[in-house]
PDB file of C-alpha atoms in Angstrom:
ATOM      1  CA  UNK A 506      84.379 -29.758 177.491  1.00 93.00           C
ATOM      2  CA  UNK A 507      88.076 -30.434 176.779  1.00 97.00           C
ATOM      3  CA  UNK A 508      88.964 -33.881 175.429  1.00 97.00           C
ATOM      4  CA  UNK A 509      92.571 -35.085 175.168  1.00 98.00           C
ATOM      5  CA  UNK A 510      93.238 -38.001 172.832  1.00 98.00           C
ATOM      6  CA  UNK A 511      96.531 -39.842 173.201  1.00 97.00           C
ATOM      7  CA  UNK A 512      96.871 -40.750 169.563  1.00 93.00           C
ATOM      8  CA  UNK A 513      99.102 -41.630 166.667  1.00 89.00           C
ATOM      9  CA  UNK A 514      96.859 -44.441 165.405  1.00 91.00           C
ATOM     10  CA  UNK A 515      94.230 -44.733 162.698  1.00 91.00           C
ATOM     11  CA  UNK A 516      91.591 -45.139 165.402  1.00 95.00           C
ATOM     12  CA  UNK A 517      92.735 -41.964 167.160  1.00 96.00           C
ATOM     13  CA  UNK A 518      92.476 -39.957 163.930  1.00 95.00           C
ATOM     14  CA  UNK A 519      89.032 -41.404 163.270  1.00 96.00           C
ATOM     15  CA  UNK A 520      87.887 -40.475 166.776  1.00 97.00           C
ATOM     16  CA  UNK A 521      89.247 -36.948 166.364  1.00 97.00           C
ATOM     17  CA  UNK A 522      87.323 -36.677 163.106  1.00 97.00           C
ATOM     18  CA  UNK A 523      84.106 -37.765 164.801  1.00 97.00           C
ATOM     19  CA  UNK A 524      84.483 -35.252 167.649  1.00 97.00           C
ATOM     20  CA  UNK A 525      86.026 -32.313 165.788  1.00 96.00           C
ATOM     21  CA  UNK A 526      83.649 -29.431 165.298  1.00 94.00           C
ATOM     22  CA  UNK A 527      81.209 -30.512 168.003  1.00 94.00           C
ATOM     23  CA  UNK A 528      79.773 -27.334 169.586  1.00 94.00           C
ATOM     24  CA  UNK A 529      81.072 -26.792 173.104  1.00 92.00           C
ATOM     25  CA  UNK A 530      83.875 -29.339 172.734  1.00 95.00           C
ATOM     26  CA  UNK A 531      87.590 -28.498 172.647  1.00 96.00           C
ATOM     27  CA  UNK A 532      89.756 -31.251 171.215  1.00 97.00           C
ATOM     28  CA  UNK A 533      93.488 -31.900 171.554  1.00 97.00           C
ATOM     29  CA  UNK A 534      95.377 -34.873 170.109  1.00 97.00           C
ATOM     30  CA  UNK A 535      98.776 -35.793 171.515  1.00 96.00           C
ATOM     31  CA  UNK A 536     101.395 -37.515 169.342  1.00 94.00           C
ATOM     32  CA  UNK A 537     104.561 -39.071 170.706  1.00 85.00           C
ATOM     33  CA  UNK A 538     106.714 -37.627 167.919  1.00 74.00           C
ATOM     34  CA  UNK A 539     108.432 -40.887 166.952  1.00 72.00           C
ATOM     35  CA  UNK A 540     107.373 -40.634 163.295  1.00 71.00           C
ATOM     36  CA  UNK A 541     108.987 -37.917 161.191  1.00 67.00           C
ATOM     37  CA  UNK A 542     105.905 -37.058 159.122  1.00 76.00           C
ATOM     38  CA  UNK A 543     102.840 -38.337 160.973  1.00 81.00           C
ATOM     39  CA  UNK A 544      99.340 -38.236 159.567  1.00 84.00           C
ATOM     40  CA  UNK A 545      97.799 -35.341 161.436  1.00 90.00           C
ATOM     41  CA  UNK A 546      94.334 -35.534 162.996  1.00 94.00           C
ATOM     42  CA  UNK A 547      91.853 -32.657 162.879  1.00 93.00           C
ATOM     43  CA  UNK A 548      91.844 -30.209 165.769  1.00 92.00           C
ATOM     44  CA  UNK A 549      94.654 -29.040 168.013  1.00 95.00           C
ATOM     45  CA  UNK A 550      97.769 -31.223 168.113  1.00 95.00           C
ATOM     46  CA  UNK A 551     100.647 -31.409 170.585  1.00 95.00           C
ATOM     47  CA  UNK A 552     103.789 -33.435 169.871  1.00 93.00           C
ATOM     48  CA  UNK A 553     106.159 -34.973 172.397  1.00 90.00           C
ATOM     49  CA  UNK A 554     106.125 -36.666 175.774  1.00 91.00           C
ATOM     50  CA  UNK A 555     104.654 -35.384 179.019  1.00 95.00           C
ATOM     51  CA  UNK A 556     107.462 -36.352 181.362  1.00 93.00           C
ATOM     52  CA  UNK A 557     105.845 -39.411 182.898  1.00 95.00           C
ATOM     53  CA  UNK A 558     102.572 -39.827 184.763  1.00 97.00           C
ATOM     54  CA  UNK A 559     103.054 -36.780 187.001  1.00 97.00           C
ATOM     55  CA  UNK A 560     103.894 -34.598 184.016  1.00 97.00           C
ATOM     56  CA  UNK A 561     100.776 -35.779 182.218  1.00 97.00           C
ATOM     57  CA  UNK A 562      98.659 -35.162 185.308  1.00 98.00           C
ATOM     58  CA  UNK A 563     100.036 -31.617 185.507  1.00 98.00           C
ATOM     59  CA  UNK A 564      99.167 -31.065 181.830  1.00 97.00           C
ATOM     60  CA  UNK A 565      95.633 -32.346 182.404  1.00 98.00           C
ATOM     61  CA  UNK A 566      95.154 -29.916 185.270  1.00 98.00           C
ATOM     62  CA  UNK A 567      96.800 -26.950 183.533  1.00 97.00           C
ATOM     63  CA  UNK A 568      94.686 -27.350 180.399  1.00 97.00           C
ATOM     64  CA  UNK A 569      91.460 -28.205 182.236  1.00 97.00           C
ATOM     65  CA  UNK A 570      90.985 -31.554 180.505  1.00 97.00           C
ATOM     66  CA  UNK A 571      87.595 -33.120 181.252  1.00 96.00           C
ATOM     67  CA  UNK A 572      88.020 -36.475 179.487  1.00 97.00           C
ATOM     68  CA  UNK A 573      91.140 -38.469 178.536  1.00 98.00           C
ATOM     69  CA  UNK A 574      91.120 -41.129 175.793  1.00 98.00           C
ATOM     70  CA  UNK A 575      94.059 -43.501 175.429  1.00 98.00           C
ATOM     71  CA  UNK A 576      94.008 -44.408 171.733  1.00 97.00           C
ATOM     72  CA  UNK A 577      97.697 -45.233 171.445  1.00 95.00           C
ATOM     73  CA  UNK A 578      99.219 -48.198 169.622  1.00 91.00           C
ATOM     74  CA  UNK A 579      98.719 -51.570 171.365  1.00 91.00           C
ATOM     75  CA  UNK A 580     102.509 -51.794 171.755  1.00 90.00           C
ATOM     76  CA  UNK A 581     103.023 -48.264 173.067  1.00 86.00           C
ATOM     77  CA  UNK A 582     103.288 -49.926 176.469  1.00 75.00           C
ATOM     78  CA  UNK A 583     104.384 -47.373 179.048  1.00 91.00           C
ATOM     79  CA  UNK A 584     102.071 -44.584 177.918  1.00 94.00           C
ATOM     80  CA  UNK A 585      98.927 -46.533 178.854  1.00 95.00           C
ATOM     81  CA  UNK A 586     100.143 -47.032 182.423  1.00 96.00           C
ATOM     82  CA  UNK A 587     101.162 -43.371 182.607  1.00 97.00           C
ATOM     83  CA  UNK A 588      97.712 -42.385 181.373  1.00 97.00           C
ATOM     84  CA  UNK A 589      96.004 -44.503 184.030  1.00 97.00           C
ATOM     85  CA  UNK A 590      98.153 -43.008 186.788  1.00 98.00           C
ATOM     86  CA  UNK A 591      97.771 -39.450 185.459  1.00 98.00           C
ATOM     87  CA  UNK A 592      94.001 -39.770 185.175  1.00 98.00           C
ATOM     88  CA  UNK A 593      93.816 -40.950 188.777  1.00 97.00           C
ATOM     89  CA  UNK A 594      96.075 -38.140 190.002  1.00 98.00           C
ATOM     90  CA  UNK A 595      94.145 -35.446 188.125  1.00 97.00           C
ATOM     91  CA  UNK A 596      90.759 -37.106 188.750  1.00 97.00           C
ATOM     92  CA  UNK A 597      89.950 -37.150 185.041  1.00 96.00           C
ATOM     93  CA  UNK A 598      87.820 -39.933 183.505  1.00 96.00           C
ATOM     94  CA  UNK A 599      89.841 -42.255 181.256  1.00 97.00           C
ATOM     95  CA  UNK A 600      88.734 -44.468 178.371  1.00 97.00           C
ATOM     96  CA  UNK A 601      90.944 -46.905 176.454  1.00 97.00           C
ATOM     97  CA  UNK A 602      90.310 -47.266 172.726  1.00 97.00           C
ATOM     98  CA  UNK A 603      92.046 -50.512 171.751  1.00 94.00           C
ATOM     99  CA  UNK A 604      91.672 -52.245 168.423  1.00 92.00           C
ATOM    100  CA  UNK A 605      91.092 -56.017 168.642  1.00 93.00           C
ATOM    101  CA  UNK A 606      94.070 -58.274 168.047  1.00 93.00           C
ATOM    102  CA  UNK A 607      94.341 -60.833 165.274  1.00 94.00           C
ATOM    103  CA  UNK A 608      93.168 -64.427 165.624  1.00 93.00           C
ATOM    104  CA  UNK A 609      94.663 -67.336 163.657  1.00 94.00           C
ATOM    105  CA  UNK A 610      92.477 -69.140 161.142  1.00 93.00           C
ATOM    106  CA  UNK A 611      92.735 -72.555 159.528  1.00 95.00           C
ATOM    107  CA  UNK A 612      95.955 -72.865 157.569  1.00 95.00           C
ATOM    108  CA  UNK A 613      97.957 -70.401 159.652  1.00 96.00           C
ATOM    109  CA  UNK A 614     101.310 -71.545 161.052  1.00 97.00           C
ATOM    110  CA  UNK A 615     101.647 -69.130 163.950  1.00 97.00           C
ATOM    111  CA  UNK A 616     104.278 -69.217 166.675  1.00 98.00           C
ATOM    112  CA  UNK A 617     103.639 -66.903 169.621  1.00 97.00           C
ATOM    113  CA  UNK A 618     106.429 -64.971 171.323  1.00 98.00           C
ATOM    114  CA  UNK A 619     106.232 -62.866 174.444  1.00 96.00           C
ATOM    115  CA  UNK A 620     108.812 -60.318 173.277  1.00 96.00           C
ATOM    116  CA  UNK A 621     111.036 -59.337 170.359  1.00 97.00           C
ATOM    117  CA  UNK A 622     113.902 -61.169 172.070  1.00 97.00           C
ATOM    118  CA  UNK A 623     111.806 -64.338 172.256  1.00 98.00           C
ATOM    119  CA  UNK A 624     110.907 -63.931 168.574  1.00 98.00           C
ATOM    120  CA  UNK A 625     114.604 -63.684 167.718  1.00 98.00           C
ATOM    121  CA  UNK A 626     115.264 -66.953 169.547  1.00 98.00           C
ATOM    122  CA  UNK A 627     112.598 -68.719 167.482  1.00 97.00           C
ATOM    123  CA  UNK A 628     113.787 -67.467 164.102  1.00 97.00           C
ATOM    124  CA  UNK A 629     116.745 -69.748 163.310  1.00 95.00           C
ATOM    125  CA  UNK A 630     114.540 -72.820 163.559  1.00 95.00           C
ATOM    126  CA  UNK A 631     111.861 -71.450 161.226  1.00 97.00           C
ATOM    127  CA  UNK A 632     113.554 -69.769 158.272  1.00 96.00           C
ATOM    128  CA  UNK A 633     116.507 -67.922 156.790  1.00 97.00           C
ATOM    129  CA  UNK A 634     114.871 -65.045 154.896  1.00 98.00           C
ATOM    130  CA  UNK A 635     112.850 -62.931 157.301  1.00 98.00           C
ATOM    131  CA  UNK A 636     110.152 -60.360 156.608  1.00 98.00           C
ATOM    132  CA  UNK A 637     110.355 -58.226 159.757  1.00 97.00           C
ATOM    133  CA  UNK A 638     107.326 -55.940 160.230  1.00 95.00           C
ATOM    134  CA  UNK A 639     107.756 -54.945 163.866  1.00 93.00           C
ATOM    135  CA  UNK A 640     108.797 -51.359 163.061  1.00 88.00           C
ATOM    136  CA  UNK A 641     112.152 -49.616 163.315  1.00 88.00           C
ATOM    137  CA  UNK A 642     112.254 -49.721 167.115  1.00 86.00           C
ATOM    138  CA  UNK A 643     113.639 -52.859 168.693  1.00 89.00           C
ATOM    139  CA  UNK A 644     115.780 -54.100 165.807  1.00 96.00           C
ATOM    140  CA  UNK A 645     118.624 -54.597 168.272  1.00 96.00           C
ATOM    141  CA  UNK A 646     116.900 -57.822 169.345  1.00 97.00           C
ATOM    142  CA  UNK A 647     117.752 -59.293 165.923  1.00 98.00           C
ATOM    143  CA  UNK A 648     121.159 -57.682 165.379  1.00 97.00           C
ATOM    144  CA  UNK A 649     123.120 -60.781 166.398  1.00 97.00           C
ATOM    145  CA  UNK A 650     121.493 -63.064 163.821  1.00 98.00           C
ATOM    146  CA  UNK A 651     124.242 -62.786 161.230  1.00 96.00           C
ATOM    147  CA  UNK A 652     123.238 -65.947 159.367  1.00 96.00           C
ATOM    148  CA  UNK A 653     119.759 -64.640 158.524  1.00 98.00           C
ATOM    149  CA  UNK A 654     118.656 -62.091 155.912  1.00 98.00           C
ATOM    150  CA  UNK A 655     116.017 -59.498 156.845  1.00 98.00           C
ATOM    151  CA  UNK A 656     113.564 -57.417 154.879  1.00 98.00           C
ATOM    152  CA  UNK A 657     112.631 -54.657 157.346  1.00 97.00           C
ATOM    153  CA  UNK A 658     109.555 -52.552 156.635  1.00 96.00           C
ATOM    154  CA  UNK A 659     109.067 -49.339 158.573  1.00 93.00           C
ATOM    155  CA  UNK A 660     107.732 -45.807 158.140  1.00 89.00           C
ATOM    156  CA  UNK A 661     111.092 -44.170 158.934  1.00 89.00           C
ATOM    157  CA  UNK A 662     114.630 -45.430 158.431  1.00 93.00           C
ATOM    158  CA  UNK A 663     115.931 -47.525 161.344  1.00 93.00           C
ATOM    159  CA  UNK A 664     119.007 -46.656 163.363  1.00 90.00           C
ATOM    160  CA  UNK A 665     121.647 -49.159 164.549  1.00 94.00           C
ATOM    161  CA  UNK A 666     122.068 -51.604 166.059  1.00 96.00           C
ATOM    162  CA  UNK A 667     120.293 -53.743 163.486  1.00 95.00           C
ATOM    163  CA  UNK A 668     120.980 -56.938 161.508  1.00 96.00           C
ATOM    164  CA  UNK A 669     124.031 -56.866 159.243  1.00 95.00           C
ATOM    165  CA  UNK A 670     122.231 -58.547 156.337  1.00 97.00           C
ATOM    166  CA  UNK A 671     119.227 -56.283 155.922  1.00 97.00           C
ATOM    167  CA  UNK A 672     117.202 -54.502 153.243  1.00 97.00           C
ATOM    168  CA  UNK A 673     114.947 -51.646 154.357  1.00 97.00           C
ATOM    169  CA  UNK A 674     111.574 -50.941 152.779  1.00 96.00           C
ATOM    170  CA  UNK A 675     110.187 -47.531 153.759  1.00 94.00           C
ATOM    171  CA  UNK A 676     106.417 -47.722 153.491  1.00 93.00           C
ATOM    172  CA  UNK A 677     103.261 -47.355 155.526  1.00 87.00           C
ATOM    173  CA  UNK A 678      99.883 -49.054 155.327  1.00 84.00           C
ATOM    174  CA  UNK A 679      97.304 -49.771 154.258  1.00 89.00           C
ATOM    175  CA  UNK A 680      98.837 -52.641 152.296  1.00 93.00           C
ATOM    176  CA  UNK A 681      97.111 -54.764 149.658  1.00 95.00           C
ATOM    177  CA  UNK A 682      96.999 -58.536 149.476  1.00 97.00           C
ATOM    178  CA  UNK A 683      98.475 -58.551 145.963  1.00 97.00           C
ATOM    179  CA  UNK A 684     101.306 -56.314 147.145  1.00 97.00           C
ATOM    180  CA  UNK A 685     102.097 -58.554 150.099  1.00 97.00           C
ATOM    181  CA  UNK A 686     102.032 -61.663 147.913  1.00 98.00           C
ATOM    182  CA  UNK A 687     104.533 -60.040 145.558  1.00 98.00           C
ATOM    183  CA  UNK A 688     106.832 -59.022 148.429  1.00 97.00           C
ATOM    184  CA  UNK A 689     106.981 -62.568 149.755  1.00 98.00           C
ATOM    185  CA  UNK A 690     107.605 -63.975 146.275  1.00 98.00           C
ATOM    186  CA  UNK A 691     110.176 -61.424 145.108  1.00 98.00           C
ATOM    187  CA  UNK A 692     112.251 -61.586 148.272  1.00 98.00           C
ATOM    188  CA  UNK A 693     111.828 -65.351 148.750  1.00 98.00           C
ATOM    189  CA  UNK A 694     110.608 -64.811 152.301  1.00 98.00           C
ATOM    190  CA  UNK A 695     110.325 -68.009 154.333  1.00 97.00           C
ATOM    191  CA  UNK A 696     109.321 -66.569 157.738  1.00 98.00           C
ATOM    192  CA  UNK A 697     107.341 -63.496 158.827  1.00 98.00           C
ATOM    193  CA  UNK A 698     107.705 -61.673 162.158  1.00 98.00           C
ATOM    194  CA  UNK A 699     104.960 -59.301 163.269  1.00 96.00           C
ATOM    195  CA  UNK A 700     103.480 -57.765 166.375  1.00 95.00           C
ATOM    196  CA  UNK A 701      99.841 -58.470 167.170  1.00 95.00           C
ATOM    197  CA  UNK A 702      98.941 -54.879 166.397  1.00 89.00           C
ATOM    198  CA  UNK A 703      95.555 -55.734 164.903  1.00 88.00           C
ATOM    199  CA  UNK A 704      93.815 -53.527 162.308  1.00 77.00           C
ATOM    200  CA  UNK A 705      92.866 -54.329 158.740  1.00 81.00           C
ATOM    201  CA  UNK A 706      95.489 -52.007 157.219  1.00 76.00           C
ATOM    202  CA  UNK A 707      98.354 -54.412 157.886  1.00 82.00           C
ATOM    203  CA  UNK A 708      96.479 -57.727 157.998  1.00 90.00           C
ATOM    204  CA  UNK A 709      96.989 -58.749 154.322  1.00 95.00           C
ATOM    205  CA  UNK A 710     100.526 -59.967 155.116  1.00 96.00           C
ATOM    206  CA  UNK A 711      98.984 -62.669 157.298  1.00 97.00           C
ATOM    207  CA  UNK A 712      96.789 -63.873 154.458  1.00 97.00           C
ATOM    208  CA  UNK A 713      99.717 -63.825 152.038  1.00 98.00           C
ATOM    209  CA  UNK A 714     101.837 -65.826 154.488  1.00 98.00           C
ATOM    210  CA  UNK A 715      99.073 -68.377 154.971  1.00 97.00           C
ATOM    211  CA  UNK A 716      98.660 -68.827 151.202  1.00 97.00           C
ATOM    212  CA  UNK A 717     102.411 -69.263 150.726  1.00 98.00           C
ATOM    213  CA  UNK A 718     102.812 -71.636 153.671  1.00 97.00           C
ATOM    214  CA  UNK A 719     105.136 -69.184 155.415  1.00 98.00           C
ATOM    215  CA  UNK A 720     105.315 -69.527 159.218  1.00 98.00           C
ATOM    216  CA  UNK A 721     104.542 -66.408 161.242  1.00 98.00           C
ATOM    217  CA  UNK A 722     106.017 -65.379 164.594  1.00 98.00           C
ATOM    218  CA  UNK A 723     103.431 -63.228 166.366  1.00 97.00           C
ATOM    219  CA  UNK A 724     104.668 -61.094 169.258  1.00 97.00           C
ATOM    220  CA  UNK A 725     101.992 -60.898 171.923  1.00 96.00           C
ATOM    221  CA  UNK A 726     100.746 -57.561 173.218  1.00 94.00           C
ATOM    222  CA  UNK A 727     102.147 -56.139 176.447  1.00 93.00           C
ATOM    223  CA  UNK A 728      99.914 -55.957 179.546  1.00 93.00           C
ATOM    224  CA  UNK A 729      97.563 -53.005 180.009  1.00 93.00           C
ATOM    225  CA  UNK A 730      96.328 -51.267 183.163  1.00 95.00           C
ATOM    226  CA  UNK A 731      93.468 -52.991 184.949  1.00 94.00           C
ATOM    227  CA  UNK A 732      90.171 -51.334 185.686  1.00 95.00           C
ATOM    228  CA  UNK A 733      90.164 -48.911 182.723  1.00 96.00           C
ATOM    229  CA  UNK A 734      86.947 -48.994 180.660  1.00 96.00           C
ATOM    230  CA  UNK A 735      87.691 -50.126 177.123  1.00 96.00           C
ATOM    231  CA  UNK A 736      86.026 -49.958 173.711  1.00 97.00           C
ATOM    232  CA  UNK A 737      87.100 -51.375 170.355  1.00 96.00           C
ATOM    233  CA  UNK A 738      85.944 -48.740 167.855  1.00 96.00           C
ATOM    234  CA  UNK A 739      86.208 -44.959 167.442  1.00 97.00           C
ATOM    235  CA  UNK A 740      82.436 -44.764 167.149  1.00 98.00           C
ATOM    236  CA  UNK A 741      81.977 -46.377 170.563  1.00 98.00           C
ATOM    237  CA  UNK A 742      84.605 -44.062 172.012  1.00 98.00           C
ATOM    238  CA  UNK A 743      82.831 -41.006 170.593  1.00 97.00           C
ATOM    239  CA  UNK A 744      79.551 -42.125 172.153  1.00 97.00           C
ATOM    240  CA  UNK A 745      81.283 -42.632 175.511  1.00 96.00           C
ATOM    241  CA  UNK A 746      82.839 -39.178 175.388  1.00 96.00           C
ATOM    242  CA  UNK A 747      79.589 -37.455 174.496  1.00 94.00           C
ATOM    243  CA  UNK A 748      77.648 -39.306 177.194  1.00 90.00           C
ATOM    244  CA  UNK A 749      80.161 -38.458 179.883  1.00 79.00           C
ATOM    245  CA  UNK A 750      78.825 -35.777 182.202  1.00 67.00           C
ATOM    246  CA  UNK A 751      80.836 -32.621 182.866  1.00 61.00           C
ATOM    247  CA  UNK A 752      79.971 -30.865 186.133  1.00 54.00           C
ATOM    248  CA  UNK A 753      77.818 -27.826 185.462  1.00 54.00           C
ATOM    249  CA  UNK A 754      77.300 -28.624 181.785  1.00 55.00           C
ATOM    250  CA  UNK A 755      74.006 -29.631 180.070  1.00 53.00           C
ATOM    251  CA  UNK A 756      73.736 -33.093 178.486  1.00 51.00           C
ATOM    252  CA  UNK A 757      75.128 -33.386 174.953  1.00 49.00           C
ATOM    253  CA  UNK A 758      73.686 -35.290 172.033  1.00 52.00           C
ATOM    254  CA  UNK A 759      75.461 -38.499 171.057  1.00 46.00           C
ATOM    255  CA  UNK A 760      77.001 -38.267 167.540  1.00 45.00           C
TER     256      UNK A 760
END
């Protein structure tokens, strides 16, 4: 049984760890290659794109993939639609592993935006010193805001275009609540911009913002393909994979 995980997330690595070493199961994780030094999952790893849905379908056929799991980032966008099309073309079962998004709680001052561009339009009315945690991609949406100062946190250094008044903090989660409190205080942050990526590793910034009375612009998640079965945890995904029948193969025990 050959399982391909479209990964790059904490959940994808956890799923690979649950499945790795299972007798009779071959495991491959695919990483997009956008991070210079990614955290590698166990098992075989391929890096780079497939060349669209048809290229992915060809890879599925060529490598005799039996099950495909889309465990990409909630904002990966295009890859999920390519996976749905490729799975249909290659007639391979597809599961989506998607972490739940964040929900506001009492005391939060959230402002929803449908895109990075919409978030940029909201900023001038909310603050002047911005903690931007949307990653290094898409900074062009904020490049014209010359009157604002940005603290940009990302794993790798961003490339232009980006805001003229900007300090870059190279770091990756998990982040602590005390650390996030100190960042807001030291840099005198008065507005936070984040994507609704979910996960506990980056959630402390929301708590720190709530405590400090800092408004938060939350960029909503992009749409996902319809009709794809979905689970919220790596454990549920592992059970789904192990329950899935492969023609000609005996049933496998659920981990």
